[in-house]
Coordinates of C-alpha atoms and ligand atoms in Angstrom, one line a residue:
M1 CA -63.8 -19.2 -24.7
C2 CA -60.9 -18.1 -27.2
G3 CA -59.4 -15.4 -26.3
I4 CA -58.4 -12.2 -29.1
V5 CA -55.9 -9.7 -29.5
G6 CA -54.4 -7.4 -32.2
Y7 CA -52.1 -5.3 -31.7
A8 CA -50.9 -1.5 -34.4
G9 CA -48.4 1.1 -32.6
A10 CA -44.8 1.7 -32.4
R11 CA -43.8 -0.6 -30.2
P12 CA -42.7 -3.6 -30.4
A13 CA -45.8 -6.3 -31.5
I14 CA -45.1 -9.5 -29.6
P15 CA -44.2 -8.7 -25.9
V16 CA -47.4 -6.4 -26.5
L17 CA -49.4 -9.7 -28.0
L18 CA -47.8 -12.1 -25.7
G19 CA -48.1 -10.0 -22.2
A20 CA -52.0 -9.6 -24.0
L21 CA -53.1 -13.1 -23.9
K22 CA -51.5 -13.4 -20.6
D23 CA -54.6 -11.1 -18.9
L24 CA -56.9 -13.7 -21.1
E25 CA -55.6 -16.7 -19.1
Y26 CA -58.2 -17.2 -17.4
R27 CA -60.4 -17.7 -20.0
G28 CA -58.5 -21.4 -20.8
Y29 CA -57.5 -22.1 -23.6
D30 CA -54.9 -25.1 -25.2
S31 CA -53.3 -23.8 -27.3
A32 CA -51.8 -19.5 -28.3
G33 CA -50.3 -18.5 -30.8
I34 CA -49.5 -14.7 -32.9
A35 CA -49.4 -13.1 -36.4
V36 CA -46.8 -10.4 -36.2
L37 CA -46.6 -8.8 -39.9
D38 CA -43.3 -6.8 -40.4
P39 CA -43.2 -2.9 -42.0
T40 CA -40.6 -3.5 -43.4
G41 CA -41.0 -6.1 -45.8
A42 CA -40.5 -9.1 -44.2
G43 CA -44.0 -10.4 -44.1
L44 CA -45.7 -12.3 -42.0
R45 CA -45.2 -14.2 -39.2
I46 CA -47.4 -16.6 -37.0
T47 CA -45.8 -18.6 -34.3
K48 CA -48.3 -21.2 -32.6
R49 CA -47.8 -24.2 -29.9
Q50 CA -50.4 -26.6 -28.3
G51 CA -50.1 -26.1 -24.5
K52 CA -49.2 -23.1 -22.7
I53 CA -48.2 -19.1 -23.8
V54 CA -45.4 -20.4 -22.2
N55 CA -44.2 -22.7 -25.3
L56 CA -44.6 -19.9 -27.5
E57 CA -42.5 -17.4 -25.5
T58 CA -40.2 -20.4 -26.1
A59 CA -41.3 -20.6 -30.5
L60 CA -40.6 -17.8 -30.2
D61 CA -37.5 -17.7 -28.6
G62 CA -37.2 -14.1 -26.9
T63 CA -37.3 -12.1 -29.8
A64 CA -39.1 -9.1 -29.7
G65 CA -39.0 -8.2 -34.0
Q66 CA -38.9 -5.9 -35.6
A67 CA -42.8 -5.7 -36.5
T68 CA -45.2 -3.3 -34.6
T69 CA -48.4 -5.3 -36.1
G70 CA -49.4 -8.4 -35.2
I71 CA -52.7 -11.1 -33.2
G72 CA -52.6 -13.3 -31.3
H73 CA -55.5 -15.6 -29.6
T74 CA -56.3 -18.4 -27.1
R75 CA -58.0 -21.9 -28.2
W76 CA -60.2 -23.6 -26.5
A77 CA -61.1 -26.5 -29.9
T78 CA -64.1 -27.1 -31.6
H79 CA -62.6 -28.8 -34.7
G80 CA -60.0 -30.4 -34.8
K81 CA -58.0 -31.4 -31.2
P82 CA -55.4 -29.0 -29.5
S83 CA -52.6 -29.9 -31.6
D84 CA -50.0 -26.8 -33.1
Q85 CA -51.1 -26.9 -36.7
N86 CA -55.0 -26.2 -34.9
A87 CA -53.5 -23.7 -33.3
H88 CA -54.8 -20.1 -34.3
P89 CA -53.5 -17.7 -36.9
H90 CA -54.5 -19.3 -39.8
V91 CA -53.5 -18.2 -42.8
S92 CA -54.5 -18.9 -46.2
C93 CA -52.7 -21.0 -49.4
N94 CA -51.0 -18.5 -51.0
G95 CA -49.7 -16.4 -47.3
E96 CA -52.3 -13.6 -48.3
A97 CA -54.5 -13.5 -44.9
V98 CA -53.6 -14.5 -41.1
V99 CA -57.1 -14.7 -39.0
I100 CA -57.8 -15.7 -35.7
H101 CA -61.4 -16.5 -35.0
N102 CA -63.5 -16.9 -31.5
G103 CA -67.0 -18.7 -32.4
I104 CA -68.1 -21.7 -34.8
V105 CA -68.5 -21.6 -38.3
E106 CA -71.5 -23.9 -38.2
N107 CA -71.8 -24.0 -42.5
Y108 CA -68.1 -25.4 -42.4
A109 CA -67.7 -28.7 -43.8
E110 CA -69.8 -26.7 -47.0
L111 CA -67.4 -24.5 -47.5
R112 CA -64.4 -26.0 -46.7
A113 CA -65.6 -28.8 -49.5
E114 CA -66.4 -25.8 -51.5
L115 CA -62.8 -24.3 -51.4
V116 CA -61.1 -27.6 -52.0
A117 CA -63.1 -27.9 -54.7
A118 CA -61.6 -24.7 -56.2
G119 CA -58.3 -25.2 -54.9
H120 CA -58.0 -24.5 -51.9
T121 CA -55.4 -26.8 -49.6
F122 CA -55.8 -26.8 -45.9
R123 CA -53.3 -27.4 -43.1
S124 CA -55.5 -27.6 -39.9
E125 CA -58.5 -29.3 -39.1
T126 CA -60.6 -26.5 -37.6
D127 CA -64.0 -24.9 -39.2
T128 CA -61.5 -21.1 -38.9
E129 CA -59.2 -21.7 -42.1
T130 CA -62.3 -20.9 -44.1
I131 CA -62.3 -17.4 -43.1
A132 CA -58.8 -17.2 -44.4
H133 CA -58.6 -19.0 -47.4
L134 CA -62.7 -17.3 -48.2
L135 CA -60.1 -14.0 -48.2
E136 CA -57.9 -14.1 -49.9
D137 CA -60.6 -15.0 -52.7
R138 CA -61.7 -11.3 -52.4
L139 CA -58.0 -10.1 -51.5
K140 CA -57.5 -11.6 -55.5
D141 CA -60.6 -10.1 -56.4
G142 CA -59.5 -6.4 -56.2
D143 CA -61.3 -6.1 -52.6
G144 CA -59.1 -3.6 -49.6
L145 CA -59.2 -5.6 -46.2
L146 CA -62.4 -4.2 -45.1
E147 CA -63.9 -5.0 -48.1
A148 CA -63.7 -8.7 -48.0
L149 CA -64.4 -9.2 -44.2
R150 CA -67.4 -7.2 -45.1
R151 CA -68.2 -9.2 -48.4
V152 CA -67.0 -12.9 -47.1
A153 CA -69.0 -12.3 -43.5
P154 CA -72.9 -12.7 -43.9
R155 CA -70.8 -16.5 -46.0
L156 CA -71.1 -17.4 -42.0
E157 CA -73.3 -19.1 -40.3
G158 CA -73.6 -18.9 -37.0
S159 CA -71.5 -16.1 -34.5
Q160 CA -68.9 -14.6 -34.6
A161 CA -65.6 -12.7 -33.7
L162 CA -62.4 -12.5 -35.8
V163 CA -59.5 -10.1 -36.8
A164 CA -57.6 -10.0 -40.1
M165 CA -54.3 -9.2 -41.8
A166 CA -52.8 -9.4 -44.6
E167 CA -49.8 -8.9 -46.4
S168 CA -51.2 -6.2 -48.6
E169 CA -52.0 -3.6 -46.4
P170 CA -48.8 -4.7 -43.2
G171 CA -49.9 -1.8 -40.3
A172 CA -53.7 -2.9 -40.2
M173 CA -55.9 -5.6 -39.1
V174 CA -59.8 -5.7 -39.3
A175 CA -62.0 -6.8 -36.9
A176 CA -65.5 -8.0 -37.1
R177 CA -68.5 -9.1 -34.8
L178 CA -70.8 -11.6 -36.2
G179 CA -73.6 -12.5 -32.9
N180 CA -72.7 -13.4 -29.8
A181 CA -69.5 -16.0 -30.0
G182 CA -67.9 -13.3 -28.3
G183 CA -66.9 -9.2 -27.7
V184 CA -64.8 -7.1 -29.2
V185 CA -63.4 -4.2 -27.6
I186 CA -61.0 -2.1 -29.5
G187 CA -58.3 0.5 -27.5
Y188 CA -57.0 4.3 -28.5
G189 CA -54.1 4.8 -26.8
N190 CA -51.6 7.5 -27.6
Q191 CA -50.2 6.6 -31.7
E192 CA -51.7 2.5 -30.3
M193 CA -54.3 1.1 -30.9
I194 CA -54.9 -2.7 -29.5
L195 CA -58.3 -4.3 -29.8
A196 CA -59.1 -7.4 -27.6
S197 CA -62.1 -10.3 -26.9
D198 CA -62.3 -8.8 -22.8
L199 CA -61.2 -5.5 -21.2
A200 CA -58.4 -7.6 -19.6
A201 CA -56.3 -7.2 -21.7
V202 CA -57.0 -3.4 -22.9
L203 CA -57.4 -2.0 -19.7
P204 CA -53.6 -2.3 -18.8
F205 CA -53.0 -0.1 -22.3
T206 CA -55.9 2.3 -21.8
Q207 CA -58.6 3.8 -20.4
E208 CA -60.4 5.2 -24.0
V209 CA -62.5 2.3 -25.4
A210 CA -65.5 1.4 -28.2
F211 CA -67.3 -1.7 -27.8
L212 CA -68.5 -3.3 -31.6
A213 CA -71.8 -3.8 -31.5
D214 CA -73.5 -7.0 -33.2
Q215 CA -72.8 -7.5 -36.8
Q216 CA -70.4 -4.0 -37.6
L217 CA -66.8 -3.8 -38.1
V218 CA -63.6 -1.9 -37.8
R219 CA -60.4 -1.0 -39.6
L220 CA -57.1 0.1 -37.6
D221 CA -53.9 0.5 -37.7
R222 CA -51.7 2.7 -34.8
S223 CA -53.5 6.5 -35.9
G224 CA -57.2 5.4 -35.6
A225 CA -60.5 3.8 -36.2
S226 CA -62.4 3.9 -38.8
F227 CA -66.5 0.7 -38.8
I228 CA -68.8 0.3 -40.7
T229 CA -71.9 -2.3 -40.3
V230 CA -72.4 -5.5 -42.3
D231 CA -74.0 -4.1 -45.1
G232 CA -71.6 -1.4 -45.7
T233 CA -73.1 2.3 -43.9
P234 CA -70.3 3.9 -41.8
V235 CA -71.0 4.3 -38.6
E236 CA -69.4 5.8 -36.1
L237 CA -68.7 4.4 -31.8
P238 CA -69.1 6.2 -28.9
R239 CA -66.0 6.4 -26.9
K240 CA -66.1 5.3 -23.5
R241 CA -63.6 6.0 -21.0
I242 CA -63.6 2.9 -18.8
P243 CA -63.2 4.0 -14.7
I244 CA -60.3 3.4 -12.9
D245 CA -63.4 2.1 -9.8
P246 CA -62.5 -1.5 -11.1
V247 CA -66.3 -2.9 -10.7
S248 CA -67.7 -0.2 -12.9
A249 CA -64.7 -1.9 -15.6
L250 CA -65.8 -5.6 -14.5
K251 CA -69.4 -4.3 -15.9
G252 CA -68.1 -3.2 -19.7
E253 CA -70.6 -1.8 -21.2
Y254 CA -73.2 -2.8 -19.0
Q255 CA -75.4 -0.3 -16.0
H256 CA -75.4 -4.1 -14.1
F257 CA -73.8 -7.5 -14.0
M258 CA -76.7 -9.3 -14.7
L259 CA -77.4 -8.2 -17.5
K260 CA -73.7 -8.5 -18.3
E261 CA -74.3 -12.1 -17.4
V262 CA -77.3 -12.6 -19.7
M263 CA -75.4 -10.7 -22.1
E264 CA -73.0 -13.7 -22.1
Q265 CA -74.6 -17.2 -22.3
P266 CA -74.3 -17.6 -26.4
E267 CA -70.6 -17.7 -25.1
A268 CA -70.8 -19.0 -21.9
L269 CA -72.8 -22.6 -23.8
S270 CA -70.8 -22.3 -26.4
D271 CA -67.5 -22.3 -24.0
T272 CA -69.0 -24.6 -21.6
I273 CA -70.4 -27.3 -24.6
W274 CA -66.9 -27.4 -26.4
S275 CA -64.4 -27.5 -23.2
L276 CA -66.6 -31.1 -23.0
G277 CA -66.9 -31.9 -26.2
T278 CA -66.1 -31.8 -30.1
L279 CA -68.4 -31.9 -32.2
D280 CA -66.7 -33.6 -36.0
P281 CA -66.3 -36.3 -35.4
A282 CA -67.9 -35.8 -32.5
E283 CA -66.1 -37.2 -29.0
L284 CA -67.3 -35.9 -25.1
Y285 CA -63.6 -35.7 -22.9
L286 CA -65.4 -35.9 -19.6
D287 CA -61.9 -35.8 -18.2
D288 CA -63.1 -34.0 -15.2
L289 CA -64.5 -37.4 -13.8
G290 CA -61.9 -38.8 -13.4
D291 CA -62.2 -42.5 -12.7
A292 CA -65.8 -41.9 -11.9
R293 CA -66.4 -41.8 -15.6
D294 CA -66.1 -46.0 -15.8
Q295 CA -68.9 -46.1 -13.4
L296 CA -71.6 -43.9 -16.1
A297 CA -72.3 -47.4 -17.3
T298 CA -73.4 -48.9 -14.3
V299 CA -74.9 -46.6 -11.8
E300 CA -78.7 -48.0 -10.9
R301 CA -80.3 -44.9 -9.8
V302 CA -79.3 -41.3 -9.6
M303 CA -79.8 -38.3 -7.6
L304 CA -79.5 -34.8 -8.7
I305 CA -78.9 -32.1 -5.3
G306 CA -78.9 -29.0 -5.4
M307 CA -80.6 -25.5 -4.3
G308 CA -82.2 -22.2 -5.8
T309 CA -81.2 -22.2 -9.1
S310 CA -78.7 -24.8 -10.0
L311 CA -81.3 -27.0 -8.1
H312 CA -83.8 -26.6 -10.7
A313 CA -80.4 -27.0 -13.9
A314 CA -80.8 -30.3 -11.3
M315 CA -84.2 -30.4 -12.0
L316 CA -83.6 -30.2 -15.8
G317 CA -80.8 -32.5 -15.7
Q318 CA -83.3 -35.7 -14.4
R319 CA -84.9 -35.4 -17.3
Y320 CA -82.2 -35.2 -19.4
I321 CA -80.7 -39.1 -18.1
E322 CA -84.1 -40.7 -17.8
A323 CA -83.6 -39.4 -21.7
L324 CA -81.3 -39.6 -22.6
A325 CA -78.6 -43.1 -20.3
G326 CA -81.7 -44.1 -19.6
V327 CA -81.8 -43.9 -15.7
P328 CA -83.7 -44.0 -12.9
A329 CA -83.3 -40.4 -11.6
E330 CA -85.1 -37.9 -9.4
T331 CA -83.9 -34.3 -7.5
D332 CA -83.9 -32.9 -4.0
N333 CA -83.5 -29.8 -2.8
A334 CA -80.0 -30.3 -0.9
S335 CA -81.1 -28.6 2.6
E336 CA -84.3 -31.7 2.7
F337 CA -81.6 -34.6 1.0
R338 CA -78.9 -33.8 3.5
Y339 CA -82.3 -33.9 7.1
R340 CA -84.2 -36.5 5.7
D341 CA -81.8 -39.7 5.8
P342 CA -82.1 -41.5 2.6
V343 CA -82.0 -44.4 0.6
I344 CA -78.2 -44.5 -1.5
G345 CA -75.9 -46.5 -1.1
P346 CA -72.7 -48.0 -3.9
G347 CA -74.8 -48.0 -7.0
T348 CA -76.6 -44.7 -7.3
L349 CA -75.0 -41.6 -8.1
V350 CA -75.6 -38.7 -6.7
I351 CA -75.0 -35.6 -8.7
S352 CA -74.6 -32.5 -6.7
V353 CA -75.4 -29.6 -9.1
S354 CA -73.4 -25.6 -7.5
Q355 CA -72.0 -22.9 -9.6
S356 CA -70.3 -21.1 -6.4
G357 CA -69.1 -25.8 -5.6
E358 CA -69.4 -22.8 -1.3
T359 CA -73.0 -23.0 -0.5
V360 CA -73.3 -25.3 2.9
D361 CA -76.4 -27.4 1.7
V362 CA -75.8 -29.6 -1.3
L363 CA -71.3 -29.1 0.7
E364 CA -73.6 -31.7 3.9
A365 CA -75.7 -33.7 1.7
M366 CA -73.0 -34.7 -0.2
N367 CA -71.1 -35.5 3.2
V368 CA -74.3 -37.8 3.9
A369 CA -73.7 -39.3 0.4
R370 CA -70.0 -40.0 0.9
A371 CA -71.4 -41.7 4.2
K372 CA -73.4 -43.1 2.5
G373 CA -70.7 -44.6 -0.4
A374 CA -72.7 -42.7 -2.9
L375 CA -70.8 -42.3 -6.5
Q376 CA -70.3 -39.2 -6.6
I377 CA -70.2 -36.3 -9.6
T378 CA -70.1 -32.8 -8.9
I379 CA -71.5 -29.8 -11.6
C380 CA -69.0 -26.7 -11.3
N381 CA -68.2 -23.5 -12.2
T382 CA -65.2 -22.3 -9.6
E383 CA -62.1 -24.7 -10.2
G384 CA -61.3 -27.3 -7.2
A385 CA -64.4 -25.8 -5.9
Q386 CA -64.9 -27.0 -1.8
T387 CA -68.1 -29.6 -3.5
T388 CA -65.6 -30.3 -6.9
R389 CA -63.3 -32.2 -4.2
V390 CA -65.0 -33.6 -2.2
A391 CA -66.7 -35.1 -5.4
D392 CA -65.5 -38.3 -8.0
G393 CA -65.6 -36.5 -10.8
T394 CA -66.5 -32.8 -11.5
V395 CA -68.8 -31.5 -15.0
Y396 CA -66.9 -28.3 -14.9
T397 CA -69.1 -25.7 -16.3
R398 CA -67.0 -22.2 -18.5
A399 CA -69.2 -19.7 -17.6
G400 CA -66.8 -17.1 -16.3
L401 CA -67.2 -15.3 -12.8
E402 CA -70.5 -14.9 -12.0
R403 CA -71.0 -11.7 -10.4
G404 CA -74.7 -10.4 -10.3
V405 CA -76.7 -11.8 -7.1
A406 CA -79.0 -13.7 -9.3
S407 CA -77.6 -16.4 -11.7
T408 CA -78.2 -17.0 -15.1
K409 CA -75.4 -17.6 -17.2
C410 CA -74.5 -20.2 -14.6
F411 CA -77.7 -21.0 -15.0
T412 CA -78.0 -22.4 -18.4
A413 CA -74.1 -23.0 -18.0
S414 CA -75.5 -26.1 -15.6
V415 CA -78.5 -27.0 -17.8
A416 CA -75.4 -27.9 -20.7
A417 CA -73.3 -29.9 -19.0
L418 CA -76.6 -31.6 -17.6
Y419 CA -76.6 -32.9 -20.5
V420 CA -73.2 -33.8 -22.0
L421 CA -73.0 -35.8 -19.4
A422 CA -76.7 -37.6 -19.8
L423 CA -75.1 -37.5 -23.4
G424 CA -71.6 -39.2 -21.3
M425 CA -74.1 -42.6 -19.6
G426 CA -76.8 -42.5 -23.3
L427 CA -72.7 -43.1 -25.2
A428 CA -72.0 -45.8 -22.3
R429 CA -75.3 -47.7 -21.3
G430 CA -75.3 -48.1 -25.4
K431 CA -77.9 -46.0 -24.6
L432 CA -76.8 -44.1 -27.5
S433 CA -75.3 -44.8 -30.4
R434 CA -73.0 -42.8 -32.3
E435 CA -74.9 -41.2 -35.0
E436 CA -77.5 -40.2 -32.0
L437 CA -74.0 -39.0 -30.3
Q438 CA -73.3 -37.1 -33.4
H439 CA -76.5 -35.8 -33.9
H440 CA -77.3 -34.5 -29.9
M441 CA -73.9 -32.6 -30.9
N442 CA -75.4 -31.1 -33.4
D443 CA -78.2 -29.3 -31.8
L444 CA -75.6 -28.8 -29.2
A445 CA -73.4 -26.6 -31.8
R446 CA -76.8 -24.9 -32.8
L447 CA -78.2 -23.7 -29.3
P448 CA -75.6 -20.7 -29.1
E449 CA -76.9 -19.0 -32.0
A450 CA -80.6 -20.0 -30.7
V451 CA -79.3 -18.0 -27.3
A452 CA -78.5 -15.2 -29.0
R453 CA -81.3 -14.7 -31.3
T454 CA -83.0 -14.8 -28.7
L455 CA -80.7 -11.8 -26.8
R456 CA -81.3 -9.9 -29.7
D457 CA -85.3 -9.2 -28.7
A458 CA -84.5 -7.8 -25.9
P459 CA -86.4 -4.9 -26.0
V460 CA -89.8 -6.8 -26.7
C461 CA -88.8 -7.8 -22.9
E462 CA -88.0 -4.3 -22.0
R463 CA -91.8 -3.5 -23.3
E464 CA -93.6 -6.0 -22.2
A465 CA -91.5 -5.9 -18.2
Q466 CA -92.9 -2.2 -18.3
R467 CA -96.8 -4.4 -17.7
F468 CA -95.7 -6.5 -15.1
K469 CA -93.7 -3.9 -13.2
T470 CA -96.7 -3.0 -10.8
A471 CA -98.1 -6.2 -10.2
G472 CA -97.9 -7.7 -7.3
H473 CA -97.9 -11.3 -7.8
I474 CA -97.2 -13.3 -11.1
L475 CA -98.1 -16.7 -11.9
F476 CA -95.6 -18.6 -13.6
L477 CA -96.0 -21.8 -15.9
G478 CA -95.0 -24.6 -17.6
R479 CA -94.9 -28.3 -18.6
G480 CA -92.4 -31.5 -19.1
L481 CA -88.5 -29.2 -19.6
A482 CA -90.6 -26.1 -18.7
F483 CA -92.5 -26.6 -15.7
P484 CA -88.2 -26.0 -14.5
A485 CA -88.3 -23.6 -15.9
A486 CA -91.4 -21.8 -14.6
M487 CA -90.0 -22.4 -11.3
E488 CA -86.8 -20.4 -12.4
G489 CA -88.6 -17.6 -14.0
A490 CA -90.6 -17.3 -11.1
L491 CA -87.4 -16.5 -9.1
K492 CA -85.4 -14.4 -11.1
M493 CA -89.0 -12.3 -10.5
K494 CA -88.5 -12.6 -6.4
E495 CA -85.3 -12.3 -6.1
I496 CA -84.6 -9.0 -7.6
S497 CA -87.8 -7.0 -8.5
Y498 CA -89.2 -8.4 -5.2
I499 CA -92.8 -9.3 -7.1
H500 CA -94.1 -12.6 -5.6
A501 CA -94.5 -14.7 -8.3
E502 CA -94.5 -18.8 -8.3
G503 CA -93.8 -21.5 -10.7
Y504 CA -96.5 -23.8 -11.3
A505 CA -97.0 -27.5 -13.1
A506 CA -99.5 -26.6 -15.5
G507 CA -101.4 -29.2 -14.7
E508 CA -101.2 -28.6 -11.1
M509 CA -103.1 -25.4 -11.8
K510 CA -106.9 -26.4 -11.2
H511 CA -105.3 -28.1 -7.8
G512 CA -105.8 -24.6 -6.0
P513 CA -103.2 -22.1 -7.6
I514 CA -106.3 -21.2 -9.8
A515 CA -108.6 -19.3 -6.9
L516 CA -105.8 -16.1 -7.3
I517 CA -106.1 -15.4 -11.0
D518 CA -108.3 -11.8 -11.5
A519 CA -107.1 -9.4 -13.7
D520 CA -104.5 -8.1 -11.3
F521 CA -102.9 -11.8 -10.6
P522 CA -101.4 -12.6 -14.8
T523 CA -99.8 -15.0 -16.1
I524 CA -96.7 -15.5 -17.9
A525 CA -97.1 -19.2 -19.2
I526 CA -93.7 -21.3 -21.3
A527 CA -96.2 -22.1 -24.3
T528 CA -93.7 -23.3 -27.1
R529 CA -94.1 -27.0 -29.6
H530 CA -93.1 -29.3 -27.8
A531 CA -95.9 -32.5 -26.4
L532 CA -97.6 -30.8 -24.3
R533 CA -98.0 -27.6 -26.3
A534 CA -102.3 -28.5 -26.5
K535 CA -102.0 -28.8 -22.5
I536 CA -100.8 -26.1 -22.6
V537 CA -103.8 -23.9 -24.3
S538 CA -106.3 -25.5 -22.4
N539 CA -104.7 -23.9 -19.5
I540 CA -103.8 -20.3 -21.0
E541 CA -107.8 -20.7 -21.8
Q542 CA -109.1 -21.4 -18.5
V543 CA -106.1 -18.0 -17.0
Q544 CA -108.4 -15.6 -19.2
A545 CA -111.9 -17.1 -17.6
R546 CA -111.8 -16.6 -14.9
G547 CA -109.9 -12.4 -16.4
G548 CA -106.4 -13.4 -15.9
T549 CA -104.2 -11.7 -18.9
V550 CA -101.3 -14.0 -20.4
L551 CA -97.4 -13.6 -21.1
A552 CA -97.4 -16.1 -23.4
I553 CA -93.4 -17.1 -24.2
V554 CA -94.3 -18.9 -28.0
T555 CA -91.9 -20.7 -31.1
E556 CA -92.0 -18.6 -33.5
G557 CA -94.2 -19.3 -36.9
D558 CA -96.8 -20.4 -33.4
G559 CA -99.2 -17.4 -34.7
Q560 CA -102.3 -19.4 -33.6
I561 CA -100.8 -19.6 -30.0
A562 CA -99.3 -15.7 -30.1
A563 CA -103.7 -14.7 -31.3
L564 CA -104.6 -16.5 -28.4
A565 CA -102.5 -15.3 -25.5
D566 CA -102.4 -10.9 -24.0
S567 CA -99.9 -11.1 -25.7
A568 CA -96.2 -13.0 -27.0
I569 CA -92.5 -13.5 -26.5
T570 CA -91.1 -15.8 -29.2
I571 CA -88.6 -17.3 -29.5
P572 CA -86.2 -19.6 -31.6
E573 CA -87.6 -23.3 -32.5
V574 CA -84.6 -25.7 -30.8
P575 CA -85.1 -29.3 -30.4
E576 CA -87.3 -29.6 -26.8
L577 CA -85.0 -30.8 -25.0
L578 CA -82.3 -28.0 -24.8
E579 CA -86.4 -25.9 -25.6
P580 CA -86.4 -24.6 -21.4
I581 CA -83.0 -23.1 -21.2
V582 CA -83.4 -20.7 -24.9
A583 CA -86.6 -19.9 -22.6
S584 CA -86.1 -19.2 -19.8
I585 CA -84.1 -16.2 -21.7
P586 CA -87.8 -14.2 -22.1
L587 CA -88.0 -15.0 -18.3
Q588 CA -83.9 -13.1 -17.3
L589 CA -84.8 -10.8 -19.1
L590 CA -88.3 -9.1 -18.2
S591 CA -87.5 -10.0 -14.8
Y592 CA -83.8 -8.6 -14.6
Y593 CA -86.4 -5.3 -16.6
A594 CA -89.3 -5.1 -13.7
A595 CA -86.7 -4.9 -11.8
V596 CA -84.5 -1.3 -12.8
Q597 CA -88.0 0.2 -13.5
R598 CA -88.8 -1.0 -10.2
G599 CA -86.2 0.8 -9.2
C600 CA -84.3 -2.4 -7.3
D601 CA -80.7 -3.9 -7.0
V602 CA -80.6 -5.7 -9.5
D603 CA -77.2 -6.9 -9.0
Q604 CA -77.2 -6.7 -4.7
P605 CA -80.8 -8.1 -3.9
R606 CA -81.6 -7.2 -0.8
N607 CA -81.5 -10.7 2.1
L608 CA -79.5 -12.1 -0.7
A609 CA -75.9 -13.2 -0.7
K610 CA -74.9 -14.6 -4.1
T611 CA -72.7 -17.6 -2.3
V612 CA -74.9 -18.9 0.8
T613 CA -72.5 -20.3 3.2
V614 CA -73.8 -20.9 6.3
E615 CA -77.4 -22.1 7.5
Ligands
AGP1 C1 -80.3 -18.1 -7.3 O1 -80.9 -16.6 -8.7 C2 -79.6 -18.1 -6.5 N1 -78.8 -15.9 -5.8 C3 -79.8 -18.5 -5.3 O2 -80.6 -19.2 -5.5 C4 -78.9 -19.8 -6.1 O3 -78.4 -20.7 -7.3 C5 -78.5 -20.8 -4.9 O4 -77.9 -20.8 -3.5 C6 -77.4 -22.1 -5.3 O5 -75.7 -21.0 -5.4 P1 -74.8 -22.1 -5.5 O6 -75.4 -23.0 -6.7 O7 -73.7 -21.7 -6.3 O8 -74.7 -23.4 -5.3

């Protein structure tokens, strides 16, 4: 969620950086800061303030300064509360290295202890500051800035995008993209270079850009950029001319919005999770719940509603609320709920899930719930949308704008938000202890990286999709928490590739669907290491016994199922409750590649609208 900008050129850096940070304001932030490096030898000047960019501007007092190189940042707190001190940039003890960062240094506690033992003094509570101190040590050992960052990179666990400057290298900066914590776009101007976390801040300068890939580093100064990989190999990055056409511009390096949005999920998850709580110490904010928060401890039952993909997210939310808060929960399709005179009242909490917040059936169902006196919370990705105005409280997802009609990043972000809401309910009701909350926040902290690792296997999904692209029908099977994920996988497949697909609870197989199975009717089974794994093994065998083929989604290291199935896609092992989020990634990619291979209009599938505002 953090915004990153850097500039090296001939103009005064401060106004350039402030303008670029404003272009990134839509990402949301709680503090902002800049560091500029004066070529006349005056050294680093760092200014940072909690709150809006206007606070930073006031602190800078309208001065443009002499410096023509600098970096700027907007922060969403993950480690340490929003404050001037925790705002980026962060500087090393001797003031030599300065860093801005997007992502989480998962092993920051160990690194911090090691650095403190070695004599470093920390000025903030952030994980980011460890990077500045690590860089200082490398620079003291004689490394140049790029080599210093290259050697620090493998020490950082998790996904990061980061930018650094050093006093000893005026006029230059380095950046690295490690995993999928967010992009680094490099813009080529005329004797000036700019970099930023996304195109919005680069395009006002130049249409000539390059995108840093995972595990790549860049060093830039006003005359250009050079690139290496983390293992030190120099690389050439293709420059791309971004057309003025704003839609193509927004697609960036991707052919379709859907693929872009699928790839953005680590960042969308991380932004959502850390806008709702912190890791160290484990705290939940849930600020937009307002007064509804006080009633989480007393509601008697929960009813979750939504449509399409959001309904599948709601189904997972139901499981989370039961498992983490111990409250009876049900899910209903909003278009059914609104007409069935549901038996609800003041003791019921109705949770509506709608990324747009404008879906007509959801809004009408909410009106029914309001008329019956139920408490309402909505999960929404759109600030100020209608659902947020009707509900008593909101849990916002921070997935950013989703343009593909097929919902992807909003699905996983909604599921993560429901998980955090369930934690909040569990805590409020005494079902969860503080230690358990910490444990769950640790699990959530590792989730974006697990999703990023899964995304790296996109080429495997592209290959596997070849086998499905000519199928007339596909069956998606899952049990337990994998059932809603199977439903979602089938919905994705049918809406963008137009292949008929059905998601079933695997236990239902023998009650009808198995009659369909033959050599032309493939099955995709979510067979991860969940509690019901043994049962899904028998479902796979039953499909195969009828001549059907099975692609299994399996947990890394599960050779047994991989060998049993006709083919397999592996996902990293994560705690069971979070497994459906990770298992959904290959399903999204399979449907995307099948649709592309069939020549379908991925972003605007026939007959569908992104937001359904009419019945
Ligand atoms: C999902 O890919 C669909 N486009 C659709 O099912 C969507 O999730 C549904 O219309 C609900 O939209 P909402 O989240 O904006 O309410």
